[in-house]
Coordinates of C-alpha atoms in Angstrom, one line a residue:
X1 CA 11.3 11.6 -0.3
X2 CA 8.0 11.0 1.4
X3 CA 7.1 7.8 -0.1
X4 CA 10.5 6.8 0.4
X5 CA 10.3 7.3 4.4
X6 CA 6.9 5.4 4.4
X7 CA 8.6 2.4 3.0
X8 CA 11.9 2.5 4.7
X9 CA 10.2 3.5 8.3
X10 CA 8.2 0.0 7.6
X11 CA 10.6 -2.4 6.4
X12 CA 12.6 -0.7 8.9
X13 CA 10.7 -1.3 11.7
X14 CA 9.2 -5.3 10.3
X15 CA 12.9 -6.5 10.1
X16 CA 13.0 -5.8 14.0
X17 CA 9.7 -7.6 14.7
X18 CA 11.7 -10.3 16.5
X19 CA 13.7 -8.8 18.8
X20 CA 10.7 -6.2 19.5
X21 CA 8.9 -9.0 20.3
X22 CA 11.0 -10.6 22.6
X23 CA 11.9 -7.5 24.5
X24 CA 8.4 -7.0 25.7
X25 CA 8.2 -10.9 26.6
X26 CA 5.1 -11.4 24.0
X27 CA 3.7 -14.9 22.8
X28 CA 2.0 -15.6 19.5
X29 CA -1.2 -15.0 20.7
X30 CA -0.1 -11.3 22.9
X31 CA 1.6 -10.1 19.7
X32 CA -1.0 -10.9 17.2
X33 CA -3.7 -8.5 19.4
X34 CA -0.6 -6.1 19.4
X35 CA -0.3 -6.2 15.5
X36 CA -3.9 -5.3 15.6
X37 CA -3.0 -2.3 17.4
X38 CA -2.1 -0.8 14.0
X39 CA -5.3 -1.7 12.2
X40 CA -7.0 0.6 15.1
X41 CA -4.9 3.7 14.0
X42 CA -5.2 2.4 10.1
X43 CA -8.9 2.8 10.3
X44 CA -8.9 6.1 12.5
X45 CA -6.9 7.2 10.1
X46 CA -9.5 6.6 7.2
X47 CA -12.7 7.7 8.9
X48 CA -10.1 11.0 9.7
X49 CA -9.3 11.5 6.3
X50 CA -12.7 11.0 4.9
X51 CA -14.0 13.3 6.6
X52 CA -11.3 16.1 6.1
X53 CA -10.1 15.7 2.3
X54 CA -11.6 18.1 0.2
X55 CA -12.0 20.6 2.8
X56 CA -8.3 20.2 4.5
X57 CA -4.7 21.1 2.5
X58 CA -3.2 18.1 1.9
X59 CA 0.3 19.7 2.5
X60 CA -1.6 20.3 5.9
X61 CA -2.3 16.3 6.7
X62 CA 1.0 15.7 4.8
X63 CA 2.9 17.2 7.6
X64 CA 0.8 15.5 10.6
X65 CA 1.1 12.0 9.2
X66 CA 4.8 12.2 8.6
X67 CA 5.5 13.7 12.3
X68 CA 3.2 11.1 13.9
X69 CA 5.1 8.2 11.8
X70 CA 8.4 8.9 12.5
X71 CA 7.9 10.4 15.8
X72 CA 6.3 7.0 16.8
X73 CA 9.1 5.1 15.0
X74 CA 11.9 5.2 17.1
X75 CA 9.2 5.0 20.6
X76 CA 7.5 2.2 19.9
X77 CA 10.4 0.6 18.5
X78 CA 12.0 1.1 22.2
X79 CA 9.0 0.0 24.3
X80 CA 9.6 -2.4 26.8
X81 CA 5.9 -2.5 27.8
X82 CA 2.8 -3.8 26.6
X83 CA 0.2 -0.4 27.1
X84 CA 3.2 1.8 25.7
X85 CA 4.3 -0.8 22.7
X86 CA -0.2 -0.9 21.8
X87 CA -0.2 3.1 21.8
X88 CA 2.1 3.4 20.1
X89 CA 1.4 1.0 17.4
X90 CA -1.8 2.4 17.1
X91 CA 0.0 6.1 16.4
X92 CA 2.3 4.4 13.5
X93 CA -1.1 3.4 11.9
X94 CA -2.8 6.8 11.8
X95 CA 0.4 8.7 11.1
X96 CA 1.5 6.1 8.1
X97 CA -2.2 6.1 6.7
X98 CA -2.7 9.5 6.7
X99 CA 0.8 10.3 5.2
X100 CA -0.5 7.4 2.7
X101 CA -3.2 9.3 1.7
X102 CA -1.8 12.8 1.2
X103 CA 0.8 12.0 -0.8
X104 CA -1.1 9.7 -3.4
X105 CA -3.5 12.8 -3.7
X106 CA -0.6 14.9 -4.2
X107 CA 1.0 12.5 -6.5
X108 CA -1.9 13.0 -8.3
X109 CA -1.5 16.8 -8.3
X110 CA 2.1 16.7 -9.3
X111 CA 0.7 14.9 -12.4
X112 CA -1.4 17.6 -13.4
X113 CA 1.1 20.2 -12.2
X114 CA 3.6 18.8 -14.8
X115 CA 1.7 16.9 -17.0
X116 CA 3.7 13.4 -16.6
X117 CA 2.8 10.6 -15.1
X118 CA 4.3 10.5 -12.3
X119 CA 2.2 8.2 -9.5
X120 CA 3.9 5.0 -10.5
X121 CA 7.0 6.2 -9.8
X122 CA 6.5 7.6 -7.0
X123 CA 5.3 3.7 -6.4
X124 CA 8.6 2.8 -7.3
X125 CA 10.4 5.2 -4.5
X126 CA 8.4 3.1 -1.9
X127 CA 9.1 -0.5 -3.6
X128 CA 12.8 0.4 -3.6
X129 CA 12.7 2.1 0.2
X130 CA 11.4 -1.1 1.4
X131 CA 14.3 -3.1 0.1
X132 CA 16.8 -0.6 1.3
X133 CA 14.7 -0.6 4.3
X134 CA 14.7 -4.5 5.0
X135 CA 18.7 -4.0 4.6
X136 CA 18.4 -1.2 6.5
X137 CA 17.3 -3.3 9.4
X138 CA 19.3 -6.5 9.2
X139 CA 22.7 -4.4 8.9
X140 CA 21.8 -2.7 12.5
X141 CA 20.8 -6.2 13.7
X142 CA 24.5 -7.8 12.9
X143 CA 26.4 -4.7 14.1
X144 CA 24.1 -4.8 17.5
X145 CA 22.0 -1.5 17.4
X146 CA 19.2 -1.6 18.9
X147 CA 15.7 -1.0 17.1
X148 CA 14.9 2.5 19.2
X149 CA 18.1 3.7 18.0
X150 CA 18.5 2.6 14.6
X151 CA 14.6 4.1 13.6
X152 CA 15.9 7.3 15.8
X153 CA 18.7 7.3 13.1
X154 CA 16.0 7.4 10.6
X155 CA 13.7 9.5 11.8
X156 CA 16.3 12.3 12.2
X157 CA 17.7 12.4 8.7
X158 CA 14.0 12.0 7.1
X159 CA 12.7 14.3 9.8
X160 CA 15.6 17.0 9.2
X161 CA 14.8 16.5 5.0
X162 CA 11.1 17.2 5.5
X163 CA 11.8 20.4 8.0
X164 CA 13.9 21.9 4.9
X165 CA 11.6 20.1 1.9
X166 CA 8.2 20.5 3.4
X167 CA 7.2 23.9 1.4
X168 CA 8.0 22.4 -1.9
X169 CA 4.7 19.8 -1.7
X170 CA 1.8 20.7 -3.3
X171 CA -0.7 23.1 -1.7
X172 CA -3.9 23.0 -3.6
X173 CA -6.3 25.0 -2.2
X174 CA -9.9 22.8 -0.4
X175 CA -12.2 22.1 -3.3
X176 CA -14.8 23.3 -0.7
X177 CA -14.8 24.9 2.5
X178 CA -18.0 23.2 3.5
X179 CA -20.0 25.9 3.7
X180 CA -22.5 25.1 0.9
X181 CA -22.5 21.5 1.7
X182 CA -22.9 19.0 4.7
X183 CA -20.7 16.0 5.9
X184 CA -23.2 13.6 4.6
X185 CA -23.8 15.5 1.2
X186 CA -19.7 15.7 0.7
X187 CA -19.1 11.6 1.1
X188 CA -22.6 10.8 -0.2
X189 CA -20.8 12.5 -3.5
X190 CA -17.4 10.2 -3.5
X191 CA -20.3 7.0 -3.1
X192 CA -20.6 7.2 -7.1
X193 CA -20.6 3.6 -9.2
X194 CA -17.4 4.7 -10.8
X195 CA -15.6 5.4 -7.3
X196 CA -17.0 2.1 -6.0
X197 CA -15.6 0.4 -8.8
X198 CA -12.2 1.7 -7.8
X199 CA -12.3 0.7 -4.7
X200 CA -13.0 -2.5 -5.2
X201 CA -10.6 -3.0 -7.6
X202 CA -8.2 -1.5 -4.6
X203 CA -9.3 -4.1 -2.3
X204 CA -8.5 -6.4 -5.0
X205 CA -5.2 -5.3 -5.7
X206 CA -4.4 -5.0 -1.9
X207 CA -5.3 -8.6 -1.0
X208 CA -3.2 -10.2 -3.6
X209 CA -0.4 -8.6 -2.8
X210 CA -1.1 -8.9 1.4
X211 CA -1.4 -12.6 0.9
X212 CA 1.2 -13.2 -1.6
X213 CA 3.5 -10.9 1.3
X214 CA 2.1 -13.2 4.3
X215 CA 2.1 -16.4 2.9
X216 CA 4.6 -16.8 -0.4
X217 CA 7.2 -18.4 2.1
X218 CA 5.2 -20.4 3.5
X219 CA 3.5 -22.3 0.6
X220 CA 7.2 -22.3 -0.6
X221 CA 8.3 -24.7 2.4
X222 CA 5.6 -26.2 3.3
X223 CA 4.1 -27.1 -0.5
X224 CA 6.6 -26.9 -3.1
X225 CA 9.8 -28.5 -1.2
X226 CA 11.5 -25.2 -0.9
X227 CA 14.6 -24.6 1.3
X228 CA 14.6 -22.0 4.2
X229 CA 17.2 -19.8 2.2
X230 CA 15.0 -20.1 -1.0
X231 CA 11.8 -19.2 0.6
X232 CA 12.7 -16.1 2.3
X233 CA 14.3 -14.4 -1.3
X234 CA 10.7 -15.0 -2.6
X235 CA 8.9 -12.6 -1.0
X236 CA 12.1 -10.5 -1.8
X237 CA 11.9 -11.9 -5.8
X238 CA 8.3 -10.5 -5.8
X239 CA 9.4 -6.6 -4.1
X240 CA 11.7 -6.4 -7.0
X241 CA 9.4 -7.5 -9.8
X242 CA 6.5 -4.6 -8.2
X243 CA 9.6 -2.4 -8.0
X244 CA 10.4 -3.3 -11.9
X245 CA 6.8 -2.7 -13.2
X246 CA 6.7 0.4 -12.1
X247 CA 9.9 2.0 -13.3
X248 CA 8.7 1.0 -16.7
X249 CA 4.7 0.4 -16.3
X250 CA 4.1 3.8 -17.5
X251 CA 5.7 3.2 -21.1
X252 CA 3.2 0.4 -21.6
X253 CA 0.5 2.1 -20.2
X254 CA 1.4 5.4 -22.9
X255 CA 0.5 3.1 -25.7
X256 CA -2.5 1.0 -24.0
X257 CA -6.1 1.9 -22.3
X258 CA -5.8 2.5 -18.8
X259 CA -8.5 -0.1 -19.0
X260 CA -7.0 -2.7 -20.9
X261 CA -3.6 -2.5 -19.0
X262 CA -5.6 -3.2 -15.4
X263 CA -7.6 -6.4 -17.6
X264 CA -4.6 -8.1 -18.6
X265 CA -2.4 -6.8 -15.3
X266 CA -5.0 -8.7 -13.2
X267 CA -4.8 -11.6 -15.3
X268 CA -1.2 -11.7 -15.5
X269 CA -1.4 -11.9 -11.4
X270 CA -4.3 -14.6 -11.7
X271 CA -1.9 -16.7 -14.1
X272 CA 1.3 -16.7 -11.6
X273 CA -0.8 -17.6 -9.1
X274 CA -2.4 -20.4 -11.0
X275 CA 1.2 -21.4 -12.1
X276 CA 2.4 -21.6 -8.5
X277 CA -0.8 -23.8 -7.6
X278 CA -0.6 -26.2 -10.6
X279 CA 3.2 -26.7 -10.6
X280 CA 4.3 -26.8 -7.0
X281 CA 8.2 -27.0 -7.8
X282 CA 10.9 -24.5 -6.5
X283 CA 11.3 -23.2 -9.8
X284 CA 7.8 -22.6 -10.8
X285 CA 7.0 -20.7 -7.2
X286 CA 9.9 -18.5 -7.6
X287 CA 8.7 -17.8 -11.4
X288 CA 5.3 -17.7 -10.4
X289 CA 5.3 -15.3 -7.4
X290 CA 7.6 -12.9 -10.1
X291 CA 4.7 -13.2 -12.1
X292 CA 2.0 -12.1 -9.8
X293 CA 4.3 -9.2 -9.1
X294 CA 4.6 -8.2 -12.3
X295 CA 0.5 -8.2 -12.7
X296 CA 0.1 -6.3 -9.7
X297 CA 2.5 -4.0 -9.7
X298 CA 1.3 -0.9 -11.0
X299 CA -2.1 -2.2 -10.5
X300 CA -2.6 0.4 -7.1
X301 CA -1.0 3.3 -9.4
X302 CA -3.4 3.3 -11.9
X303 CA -5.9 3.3 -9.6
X304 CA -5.2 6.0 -7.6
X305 CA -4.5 7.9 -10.7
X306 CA -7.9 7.3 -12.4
X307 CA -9.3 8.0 -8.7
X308 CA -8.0 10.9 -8.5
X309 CA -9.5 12.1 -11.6
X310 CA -13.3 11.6 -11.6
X311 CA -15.2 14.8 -12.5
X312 CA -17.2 16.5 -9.8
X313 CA -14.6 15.4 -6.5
X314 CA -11.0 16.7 -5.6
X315 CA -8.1 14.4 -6.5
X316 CA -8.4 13.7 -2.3
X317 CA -11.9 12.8 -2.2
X318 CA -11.2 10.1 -5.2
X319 CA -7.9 9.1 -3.7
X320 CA -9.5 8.5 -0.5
X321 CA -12.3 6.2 -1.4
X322 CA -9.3 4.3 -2.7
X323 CA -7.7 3.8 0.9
X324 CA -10.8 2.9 2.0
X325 CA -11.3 0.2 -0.9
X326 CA -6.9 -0.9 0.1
X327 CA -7.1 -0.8 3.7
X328 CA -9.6 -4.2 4.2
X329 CA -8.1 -5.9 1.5
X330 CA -4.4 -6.0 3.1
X331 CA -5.9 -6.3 6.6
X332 CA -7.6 -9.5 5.6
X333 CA -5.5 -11.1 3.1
X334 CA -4.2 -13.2 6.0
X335 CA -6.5 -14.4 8.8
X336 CA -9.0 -15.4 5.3
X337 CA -6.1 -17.2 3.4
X338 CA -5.3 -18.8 7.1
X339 CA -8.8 -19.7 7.6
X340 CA -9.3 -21.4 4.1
X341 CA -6.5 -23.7 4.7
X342 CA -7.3 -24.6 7.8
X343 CA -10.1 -26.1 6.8
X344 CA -8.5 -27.3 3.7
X345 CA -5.2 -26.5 2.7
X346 CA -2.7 -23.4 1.6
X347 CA -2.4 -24.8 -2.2
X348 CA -6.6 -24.4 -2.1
X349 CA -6.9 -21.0 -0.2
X350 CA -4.4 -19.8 -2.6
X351 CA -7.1 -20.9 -5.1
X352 CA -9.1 -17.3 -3.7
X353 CA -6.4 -15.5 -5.5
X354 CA -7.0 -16.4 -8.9
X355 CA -10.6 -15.3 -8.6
X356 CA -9.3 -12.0 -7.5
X357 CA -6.8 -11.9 -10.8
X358 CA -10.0 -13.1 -12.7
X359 CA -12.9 -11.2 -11.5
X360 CA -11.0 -8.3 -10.7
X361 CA -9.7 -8.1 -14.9
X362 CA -13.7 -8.7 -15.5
X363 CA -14.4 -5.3 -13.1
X364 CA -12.1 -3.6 -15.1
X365 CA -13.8 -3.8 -18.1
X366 CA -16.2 -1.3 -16.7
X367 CA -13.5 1.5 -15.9
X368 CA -14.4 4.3 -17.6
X369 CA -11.6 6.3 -19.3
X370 CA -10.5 9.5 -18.0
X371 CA -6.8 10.3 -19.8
X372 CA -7.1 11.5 -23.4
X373 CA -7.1 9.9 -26.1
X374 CA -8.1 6.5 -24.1

C-alpha cells in the first residue's frame, strides 16, 4: 500500500504540473528553480536518514515520511504563491525520500520475514501506481477538479489506510543504539567496497531510467519523425515494460546469479538504447525504449535487495547507501543529457547511456553473491 501511495501521490501530482504552473504565474526559468525545491528536501532527506537508520525503527520514519508526503500533497498542490509552492515542494522531497527509504529496508525485512522475494514486487505496486496515478490525474483534469482537491482525495483514502494498516509494517528493533559506537564510526562502516559498488550501480540504474523519463519524447519528435500522440505513449510504453519485468523478474532471477541477471539486464538497457540511436525510425524508438525498460527494470530491486544484505550492517544502513548512490543519478540525468546536446546533439548525448548499460554490466561482475546457492 505504501509503495503504491509513493507512486500514485507523484504521478498524481506531475500530471498537474501545468495547471500548477500556471496558477502561480511561473515561467520556464521561475519553475525550473521551483523543481529544484524538491532536490533540497531529497537530499535533507538522505543526510536525515543516514544518520538515523540503524539506530531509528524504520516503522518509526515509515510513519513521518508518509504524513509529510501526503500532508504536503494536497498544499502545495493548492498554492497560489511562490514562498508557499518552494516550501512545500521542499516537504514532498523529504517526506517522499524518507518514505522511499523505509520501505525498501522493510521490503527487505519482509523478505527475510517470509523467505520470498518480495522487493520486486513491491517495485511493481509503484510502476503500476504511477500509471493509475497518471490516469488518476488526467481524469480530474477533464471533469474540472482542481489539483488541491483531487491529491486531498488521495491523501484521505491513503491516509485513512495507513491510520488502520500502520501496525502491520515491520518493526525490527535498531541494530545499535549507538552507544558503543560514534556517528562517524557507524557511516565509516556502510563506506565498504562492496556498498560502494552498489551504489554506483544505483546511480547507474537511476540515470538511465531519469533520462530515458525526461527525454524519450523528445528524441521521439525531434530525431526519429515521431507524432505528438506517438511520443507521449513512449514514455508510457517504457512504465509498462519496468512494470512487466518486475512481475516476472524474480522467476528469472530464481534460476540465474544475482550477478549475471544485473550483467546482462544492463546490457539489455545498453542495446535498446543503442537500437534507438542507430535506427532512428518510429518503430525502432518505441521497440527500443521497451527494451531499455526491460533491462532496467528490476535493476533498482536487486540492488536494494543485495544491499540490504551485506554482513556486518542493518538491512537500513545497506539500503541507505543505495539512496544515496539513486538520488544523484535521477537528479542529473537531465541538465547532463541537456548539456551534451547542446553542444552536440540528443542522438549523441544519448550516446552517455550506452556507456552506463555497458560499464555498469562490467561493475557487476564484481557483485559478490549473498543469496544461497548463487
Amino acid at each position: 500500500m505504501l509503495f503504491a501511495a509513493l507512486g500514485l501521490t507523484n504521478a498524481a501530482w506531475s500530471s498537474r504540473i501545468p495547471e500548477i504552473r500556471h496558477n502561480v504565474g511561473a515561467d520556464n526559468a521561475t519553475w525550473g528553480l521551483l523543481g529544484a525545491s524538491s532536490a533540497v528536501g531529497d537530499l535533507v532527506a538522505i543526510a536525515v536518514t543516514m544518520v538515523l537508520i540503524g539506530t531509528t525503527r524504520t516503522r518509526k520514519l515509515t510513519r513521518v515520511g508518509a504524513f509529510l508526503m501526503l500532508l504536503s500533497g494536497p498544499l502545495l498542490a493548492g498554492a497560489s504563491a511562490f514562498v508557499a509552492l518552494g516550501a512545500g515542494l521542499v516537504i514532498w522531497g523529504f517526506g517522499a525520500t524518507l518514505l522511499a527509504t523505509a520501505i525498501n529496508t522493510q521490503g527487505v525485512s519482509a523478505e527475510t520475514t517470509y523467505g520470498r522475494r518480495m522487493v520486486p514486487f513491491f517495485h511493481a505496486c509503484y510502476s503500476c501506481s504511477v500509471l493509475v496515478g497518471g490516469l488518476y490525474g488526467s481524469a480530474s483534469a477533464a471533469l474540472g477538479v482542481s489539483p488541491g482537491l483531487q491529491l486531498a482525495i488521495s491523501t484521505a483514502v491513503f491516509g485513512l489506510l495507513l491510520l488502520v494498516t500502520a501496525n502491520w509494517l515491520p518493526d525490527d528493533a535498531p541494530q545499535s543504539d549507538g552507544s558503543h559506537s560514534t556517528l562517524a564510526e557507524r557511516l565509516r562502516n556502510r563506506w565498504v567496497p562492496q556498498l560502494r559498488l552498489l551504489a554506483l550501480l544505483a546511480f547507474v540504474a537511476s540515470f538511465i531510467e531519469g533520462t530515458v523519463g525526461q527525454w524519450s519524447a523528445i528524441y521521439a519528435t525531434d530525431t526519429a519523425g515521431a507524432n505528438a500522440a506517438l511520443a507521449a505513449g513512449i514514455y508510457t510504453a517504457f512504465t509498462v515494460a519496468i512494470l512487466v519485468v518486475r512481475l516476472v523478474g524474480d522467476l528469472v532471477m530464481q534460476r540465474v546469479a544475482v550477478r549475471t541477471f544485473l550483467q546482462w539486464s544492463l546490457l539489455v538497457a545498453g542495446l535498446g538504447i543503442a537500437t534507438v540511436i542507430l535506427w532512428p525510425s518510429t518503430a525502432t524508438v518505441v521497440v527500443g525504449f521497451v527494451l531499455a525498460g526491460i533491462g532496467i527494470g528490476c535493476v533498482m530491486p536487486a540492488v536494494i535487495r543485495l544491499a540490504g544484505q551485506q554482513p556486518d550492517v542493518s538491512a537500513g544502513e545497506g539500503v541507505s547507501m543505495v539512496t544515496l548512490g539513486q538520488w544523484p543519478g535521477f537528479l542529473l540525468a537531465s541538465p547532463v543529457i541537456g548539456v551534451v546536446a547542446g553542444a552536440t546533439d540528443l542522438r549523441t548525448a544519448l550516446m552517455l547511456l550506452i556507456v552506463c548499460g555497458i560499464g555498469g554490466a562490467l561493475l557487476a561482475r564484481k557483485v559478490q553473491q549473498t543469496e544461497p546457492g548463487q
